[in-house]
Short mmCIF file of C-alpha atoms in Angstrom, two decimals:
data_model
loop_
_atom_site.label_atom_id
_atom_site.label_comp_id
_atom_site.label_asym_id
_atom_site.label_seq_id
_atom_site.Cartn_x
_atom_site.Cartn_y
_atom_site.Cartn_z
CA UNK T 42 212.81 91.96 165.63
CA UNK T 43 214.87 91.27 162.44
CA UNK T 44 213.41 90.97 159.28
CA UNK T 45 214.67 87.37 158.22
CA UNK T 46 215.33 84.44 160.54
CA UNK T 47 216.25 81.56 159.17
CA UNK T 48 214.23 78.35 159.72
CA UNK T 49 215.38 75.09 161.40
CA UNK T 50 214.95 71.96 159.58
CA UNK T 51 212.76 70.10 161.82
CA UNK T 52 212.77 66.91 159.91
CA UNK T 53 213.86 65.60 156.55
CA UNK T 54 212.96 61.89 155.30
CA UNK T 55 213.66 60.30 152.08
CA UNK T 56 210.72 57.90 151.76
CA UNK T 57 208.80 55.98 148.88
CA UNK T 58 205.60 57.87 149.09
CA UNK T 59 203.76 60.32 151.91
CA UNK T 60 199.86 60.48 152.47
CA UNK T 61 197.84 62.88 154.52
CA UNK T 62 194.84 61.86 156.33
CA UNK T 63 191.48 63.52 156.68
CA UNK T 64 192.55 65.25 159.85
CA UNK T 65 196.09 66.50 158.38
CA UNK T 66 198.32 64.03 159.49
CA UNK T 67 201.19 63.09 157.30
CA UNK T 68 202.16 59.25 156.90
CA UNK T 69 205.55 58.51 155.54
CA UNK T 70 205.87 54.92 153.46
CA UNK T 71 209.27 52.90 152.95
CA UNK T 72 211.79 55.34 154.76
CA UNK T 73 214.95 54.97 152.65
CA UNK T 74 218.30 54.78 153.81
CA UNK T 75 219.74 51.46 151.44
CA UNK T 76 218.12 50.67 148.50
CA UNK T 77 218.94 46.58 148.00
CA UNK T 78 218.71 46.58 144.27
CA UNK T 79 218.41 43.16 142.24
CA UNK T 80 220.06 44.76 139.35
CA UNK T 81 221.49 48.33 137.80
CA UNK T 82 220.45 50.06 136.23
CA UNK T 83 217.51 50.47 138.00
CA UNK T 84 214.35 53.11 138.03
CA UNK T 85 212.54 54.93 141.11
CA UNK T 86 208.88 55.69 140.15
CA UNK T 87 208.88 57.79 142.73
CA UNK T 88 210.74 59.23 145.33
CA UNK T 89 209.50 61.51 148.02
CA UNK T 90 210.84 63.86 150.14
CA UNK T 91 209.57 64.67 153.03
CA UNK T 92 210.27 68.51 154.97
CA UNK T 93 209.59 70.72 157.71
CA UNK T 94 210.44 73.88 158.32
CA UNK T 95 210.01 75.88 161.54
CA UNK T 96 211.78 78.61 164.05
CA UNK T 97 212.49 81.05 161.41
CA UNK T 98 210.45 84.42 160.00
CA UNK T 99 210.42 85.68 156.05
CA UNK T 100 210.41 84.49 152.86
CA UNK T 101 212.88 81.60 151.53
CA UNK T 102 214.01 79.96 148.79
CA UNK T 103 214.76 75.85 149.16
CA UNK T 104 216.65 73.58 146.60
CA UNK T 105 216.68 69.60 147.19
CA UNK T 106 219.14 67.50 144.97
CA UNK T 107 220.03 63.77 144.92
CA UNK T 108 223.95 63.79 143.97
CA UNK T 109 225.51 60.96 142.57
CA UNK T 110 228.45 59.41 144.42
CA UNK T 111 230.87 61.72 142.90
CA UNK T 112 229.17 64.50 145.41
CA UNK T 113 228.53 66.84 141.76
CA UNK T 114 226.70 65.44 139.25
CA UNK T 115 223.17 65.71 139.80
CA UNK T 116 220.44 63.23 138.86
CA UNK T 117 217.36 64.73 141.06
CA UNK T 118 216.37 68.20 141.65
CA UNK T 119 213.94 70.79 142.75
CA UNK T 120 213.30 73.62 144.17
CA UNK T 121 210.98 76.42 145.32
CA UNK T 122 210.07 79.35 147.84
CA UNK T 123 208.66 78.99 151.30
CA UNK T 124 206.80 81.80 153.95
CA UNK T 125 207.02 81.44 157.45
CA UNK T 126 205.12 84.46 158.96
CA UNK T 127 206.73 83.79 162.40
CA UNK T 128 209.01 81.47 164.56
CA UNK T 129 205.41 79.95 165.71
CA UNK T 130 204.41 78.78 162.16
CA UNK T 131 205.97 75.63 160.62
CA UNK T 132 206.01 74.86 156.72
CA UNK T 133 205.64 70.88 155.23
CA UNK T 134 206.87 70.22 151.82
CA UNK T 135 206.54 66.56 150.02
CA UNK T 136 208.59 67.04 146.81
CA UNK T 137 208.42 64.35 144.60
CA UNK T 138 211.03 62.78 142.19
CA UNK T 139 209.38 60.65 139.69
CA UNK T 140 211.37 58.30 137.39
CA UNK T 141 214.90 58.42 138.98
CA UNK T 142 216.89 56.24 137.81
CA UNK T 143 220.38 54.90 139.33
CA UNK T 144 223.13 53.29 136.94
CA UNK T 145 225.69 52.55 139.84
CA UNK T 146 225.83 51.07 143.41
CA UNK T 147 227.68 53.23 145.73
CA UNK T 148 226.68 56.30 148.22
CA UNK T 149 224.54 58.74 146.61
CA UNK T 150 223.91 61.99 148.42
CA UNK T 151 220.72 63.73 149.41
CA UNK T 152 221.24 67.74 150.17
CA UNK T 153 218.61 70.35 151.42
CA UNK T 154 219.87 73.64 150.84
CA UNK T 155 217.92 76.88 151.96
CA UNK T 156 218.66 80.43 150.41
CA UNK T 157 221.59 78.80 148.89
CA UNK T 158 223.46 77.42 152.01
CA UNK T 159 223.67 73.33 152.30
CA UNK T 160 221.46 72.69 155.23
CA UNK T 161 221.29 69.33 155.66
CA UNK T 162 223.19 66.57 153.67
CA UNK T 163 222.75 62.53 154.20
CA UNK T 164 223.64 59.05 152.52
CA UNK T 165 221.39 56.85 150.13
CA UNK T 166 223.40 54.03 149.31
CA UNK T 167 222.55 51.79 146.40
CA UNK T 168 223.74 48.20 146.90
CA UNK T 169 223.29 45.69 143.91
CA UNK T 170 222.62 42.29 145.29
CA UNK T 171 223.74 39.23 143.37
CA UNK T 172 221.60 37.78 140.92
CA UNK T 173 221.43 36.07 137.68
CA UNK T 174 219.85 38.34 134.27
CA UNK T 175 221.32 41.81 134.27
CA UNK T 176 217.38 43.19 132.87
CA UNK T 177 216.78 46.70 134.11
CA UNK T 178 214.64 46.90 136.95
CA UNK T 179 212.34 49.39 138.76
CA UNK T 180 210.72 49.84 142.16
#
């Protein structure tokens, strides 16, 4: 059996905040995917995101960023190590982003890396709805 298998990304959820119950159980609030924003630039108290890791064996290292729509410059980050003693064991992680804030509509990215290979990458678009006031906002 090799040493190192690397883990499958069993889920991945960009959400406003994540609870566990008394018995375990993880439940996810306000799945993103659009963020309808009255005005920019706006603040994210928080941000959560929500991972799980399974089928793989060893020790890893994970990075999460939040890109801006140019795909480089990065306004969210984090990152960390991970065990997964064997393909039967499963890892959660709920990383949280406090106080991001967004100065532009558009498609902002969301990419889960693991031992420095882009694992997963997915929209968040940021759409500013008309209205009157241009105050900076939060949510």
């Amino acid at each position: 059996m090799p040493d190192k298998i690397l883990p499958d990304l069993q889920a991945c959820i960009l959400c406003e905040d994540v609870r566990q119950e008394i018995n375990g159980n993880f439940v996810l609030l306000g799945v993103l995917g659009v963020l309808n924003v009255p005005a920019l630039p706006i603040t994210a108290f928080k941000l959560c995101l929500f991972t799980r890791w399974c089928c793989g064996a060893g020790h890893f290292r994970h990075r999460y960023r939040l890109l801006l729509p140019d795909s480089t410059s990065i306004i969210a980050a984090s990152q960390g190590e991970f065990h997964l003693p064997s393909e039967e064991d499963h890892v959660t992680h709920v990383t949280i982003f406090p106080n991001v804030q967004f100065q532009q509509a558009g498609t902002h990215w969301v990419e889960v890396h693991v031992d420095d290979q882009l694992h997963l990458r997915f929209p968040l678009i940021i759409r500013l709805l008309p209205r009157e006031g241009g105050e900076p906002s939060s949510f």
